[in-house]
Each structure stands twice: as structure tokens, then as C-alpha cells.
CSV table of C-alpha atoms in Angstrom, one decimal:
chain,number,residue,atom,x,y,z
A,1,MET,CA,-0.3,0.1,0.1
A,2,ALA,CA,1.3,3.4,-0.7
A,3,SER,CA,1.8,5.7,2.1
A,4,SER,CA,0.3,9.1,1.2
A,5,ASN,CA,2.8,12.2,1.5
A,6,SER,CA,1.5,15.8,1.6
A,7,ASN,CA,4.9,17.1,0.8
A,8,PRO,CA,4.5,18.2,-2.9
A,9,SER,CA,8.5,18.1,-3.5
A,10,ALA,CA,8.4,13.9,-2.4
A,11,HIS,CA,5.6,14.0,-4.9
A,12,ILE,CA,7.2,15.2,-8.2
A,13,LEU,CA,10.9,13.8,-7.0
A,14,SER,CA,9.4,10.3,-6.9
A,15,GLY,CA,9.2,10.1,-10.3
A,16,THR,CA,5.7,11.8,-10.9
A,17,SER,CA,6.0,14.9,-12.9
A,18,PHE,CA,2.8,17.9,-12.6
A,19,THR,CA,1.1,19.0,-15.8
A,20,PHE,CA,0.2,22.6,-16.7
A,21,THR,CA,-1.6,23.7,-19.9
A,22,THR,CA,-1.6,27.3,-20.7
A,23,PRO,CA,-3.5,28.5,-23.8
A,24,ILE,CA,-2.6,31.9,-23.4
A,25,LYS,CA,0.9,33.4,-23.5
A,26,LEU,CA,1.1,36.3,-21.0
A,27,ASP,CA,1.4,39.4,-22.9
A,28,ARG,CA,1.4,43.4,-21.9
A,29,THR,CA,-2.8,42.8,-22.4
A,30,ASN,CA,-4.0,40.0,-20.4
A,31,TYR,CA,-2.5,39.5,-17.2
A,32,THR,CA,-6.1,38.6,-15.4
A,33,ILE,CA,-6.6,36.1,-17.5
A,34,TRP,CA,-3.1,34.8,-18.1
A,35,LYS,CA,-3.2,35.2,-14.2
A,36,GLN,CA,-6.2,32.7,-13.6
A,37,GLN,CA,-5.0,30.2,-16.0
A,38,VAL,CA,-1.8,30.0,-14.4
A,39,LEU,CA,-3.1,29.9,-10.8
A,40,SER,CA,-5.5,27.6,-11.3
A,41,SER,CA,-2.8,25.0,-12.8
A,42,ILE,CA,-0.6,25.6,-9.7
A,43,ARG,CA,-3.0,25.3,-7.2
A,44,GLY,CA,-3.9,22.0,-9.0
A,45,ASN,CA,-0.4,20.9,-8.4
A,46,GLY,CA,-0.4,22.0,-5.3
A,47,LEU,CA,2.5,24.2,-5.7
A,48,GLU,CA,0.8,27.7,-4.5
A,49,ASN,CA,2.8,28.2,-1.2
A,50,TYR,CA,6.4,28.4,-3.8
A,51,ILE,CA,4.4,31.6,-5.2
A,52,ASP,CA,3.2,33.1,-1.6
A,53,GLU,CA,6.0,33.1,0.6
A,54,SER,CA,4.1,30.1,2.8
A,55,ARG,CA,7.4,27.5,1.5
A,56,LEU,CA,10.7,29.4,2.1
A,57,CYS,CA,13.2,27.9,0.9
A,58,PRO,CA,14.9,25.9,3.2
A,59,ASP,CA,18.5,26.2,4.7
A,60,GLN,CA,21.2,24.5,2.1
A,61,PHE,CA,23.6,22.8,4.3
A,62,LEU,CA,22.5,21.2,7.7
A,63,PRO,CA,25.6,21.4,10.5
A,64,ASN,CA,27.2,17.7,10.9
A,65,ARG,CA,26.9,17.3,14.9
A,66,SER,CA,28.1,14.1,17.1
A,67,ARG,CA,26.1,12.1,19.2
A,68,SER,CA,27.0,14.6,22.0
A,69,GLY,CA,25.3,17.2,20.0
A,70,GLU,CA,28.5,19.4,18.9
A,71,ALA,CA,29.5,20.4,15.5
A,72,SER,CA,31.9,17.8,13.9
A,73,GLY,CA,33.4,18.2,10.3
A,74,GLU,CA,31.9,19.5,7.5
A,75,ASP,CA,28.3,20.7,6.8
A,76,ARG,CA,26.1,18.2,4.7
A,77,GLU,CA,23.6,19.2,2.1
A,78,ASN,CA,20.1,19.4,3.4
A,79,PRO,CA,18.0,17.3,1.3
A,80,ASP,CA,15.0,19.2,1.6
A,81,TYR,CA,16.7,22.2,-0.2
A,82,VAL,CA,17.9,19.7,-2.8
A,83,ALA,CA,13.9,18.8,-2.9
A,84,TRP,CA,12.7,22.9,-2.6
A,85,LYS,CA,15.0,24.0,-5.3
A,86,ARG,CA,14.7,21.5,-7.9
A,87,LEU,CA,10.3,21.8,-7.6
A,88,ASP,CA,10.9,25.7,-7.7
A,89,GLN,CA,13.0,25.6,-10.7
A,90,LEU,CA,10.5,23.2,-12.7
A,91,LEU,CA,7.8,25.9,-11.2
A,92,LEU,CA,10.0,28.7,-12.5
A,93,SER,CA,10.7,27.1,-15.9
A,94,TRP,CA,7.0,26.5,-16.7
A,95,ILE,CA,5.7,29.9,-15.4
A,96,MET,CA,8.2,31.5,-17.5
A,97,SER,CA,7.2,29.5,-20.6
A,98,SER,CA,3.6,30.5,-20.4
A,99,MET,CA,4.8,34.2,-21.2
A,100,SER,CA,5.6,36.5,-24.2
A,101,LEU,CA,9.7,37.0,-25.2
A,102,GLU,CA,8.4,40.6,-24.3
A,103,ILE,CA,7.2,39.5,-20.9
A,104,LEU,CA,10.0,37.1,-20.1
A,105,SER,CA,12.3,40.3,-21.0
A,106,LEU,CA,11.2,41.6,-17.8
A,107,VAL,CA,11.8,38.7,-15.4
A,108,VAL,CA,14.3,36.5,-16.5
A,109,SER,CA,16.7,37.4,-14.3
A,110,SER,CA,14.2,36.0,-11.5
A,111,GLN,CA,16.2,33.5,-9.2
A,112,THR,CA,13.0,31.7,-7.5
A,113,SER,CA,9.1,31.4,-8.9
A,114,LEU,CA,8.5,34.0,-6.2
A,115,GLU,CA,10.9,36.7,-7.0
A,116,LEU,CA,9.3,36.0,-10.7
A,117,TRP,CA,5.8,35.8,-9.3
A,118,LYS,CA,6.2,39.3,-6.9
A,119,LYS,CA,8.2,41.1,-10.7
A,120,LEU,CA,5.0,40.3,-12.3
A,121,GLU,CA,2.5,41.4,-9.6
A,122,LYS,CA,4.4,44.6,-9.4
A,123,GLN,CA,4.8,45.1,-13.2
A,124,PHE,CA,0.6,44.1,-14.0
A,125,GLU,CA,-1.3,45.0,-10.1
């Protein structure tokens, strides 16, 4: 029996892909319509917390601790960070692919889906 997991990162990283469809690309005239269709897809895939600041990026590294709790050796990469980053970058890529070249040129420097989303809100709302 499969266990249920509410962590969207685990769902995506387990090999199951999410699907998005965007019939129209964002341009200067259709932000409200575009936003509604994009938000529906994001919510339908359980990823809205990547663009609303409720799922902030975990620390990239975790300190190695000895059994006594003292720091020992080099920090290790945080698996939660790896999962978060991978899923955020997939979402970022998808959102960017739903834009016209004109709009993409305004936000292409965004490093996270949250940063991109904030730039779009500032530009259009």
C-alpha cells in the first residue's frame, strides 16, 4: 500500500510529473486572464505555497553533529533544500514558458518562482 505524502516535493521527486496547460501566453494586455489560468494550474498541482511566501527555501546546508550535539566536520547538504530547489526551478521554468518574449525579457533574471511572481505583480497590479 502506498503511503500518502503531503509534501509536493516528494511527489515530484518520486518520478511523478505535474502537468500544466496554458492556452494563452502572458502579454501586456491579458494579465488577469493569464493569472487566473496559471493560478488554477499551480493550485491544482499543490504548488501555490512556492509563490505566496508560505514555503520559503530551507537552509542549503545542515551542520554535522556528533552524538553529543557538537559540530563535527563539514556541513552536509540539506535534502529538503535539494527537493525545494528542484521543484521551485521546475515551476519557475513553467511560468516563464507561459509568457511572451516581451514579458519574459522583463523577468528573465528571476532566480525563484516567488521572485518572478512578485515582479509580475509589481508590473501588472
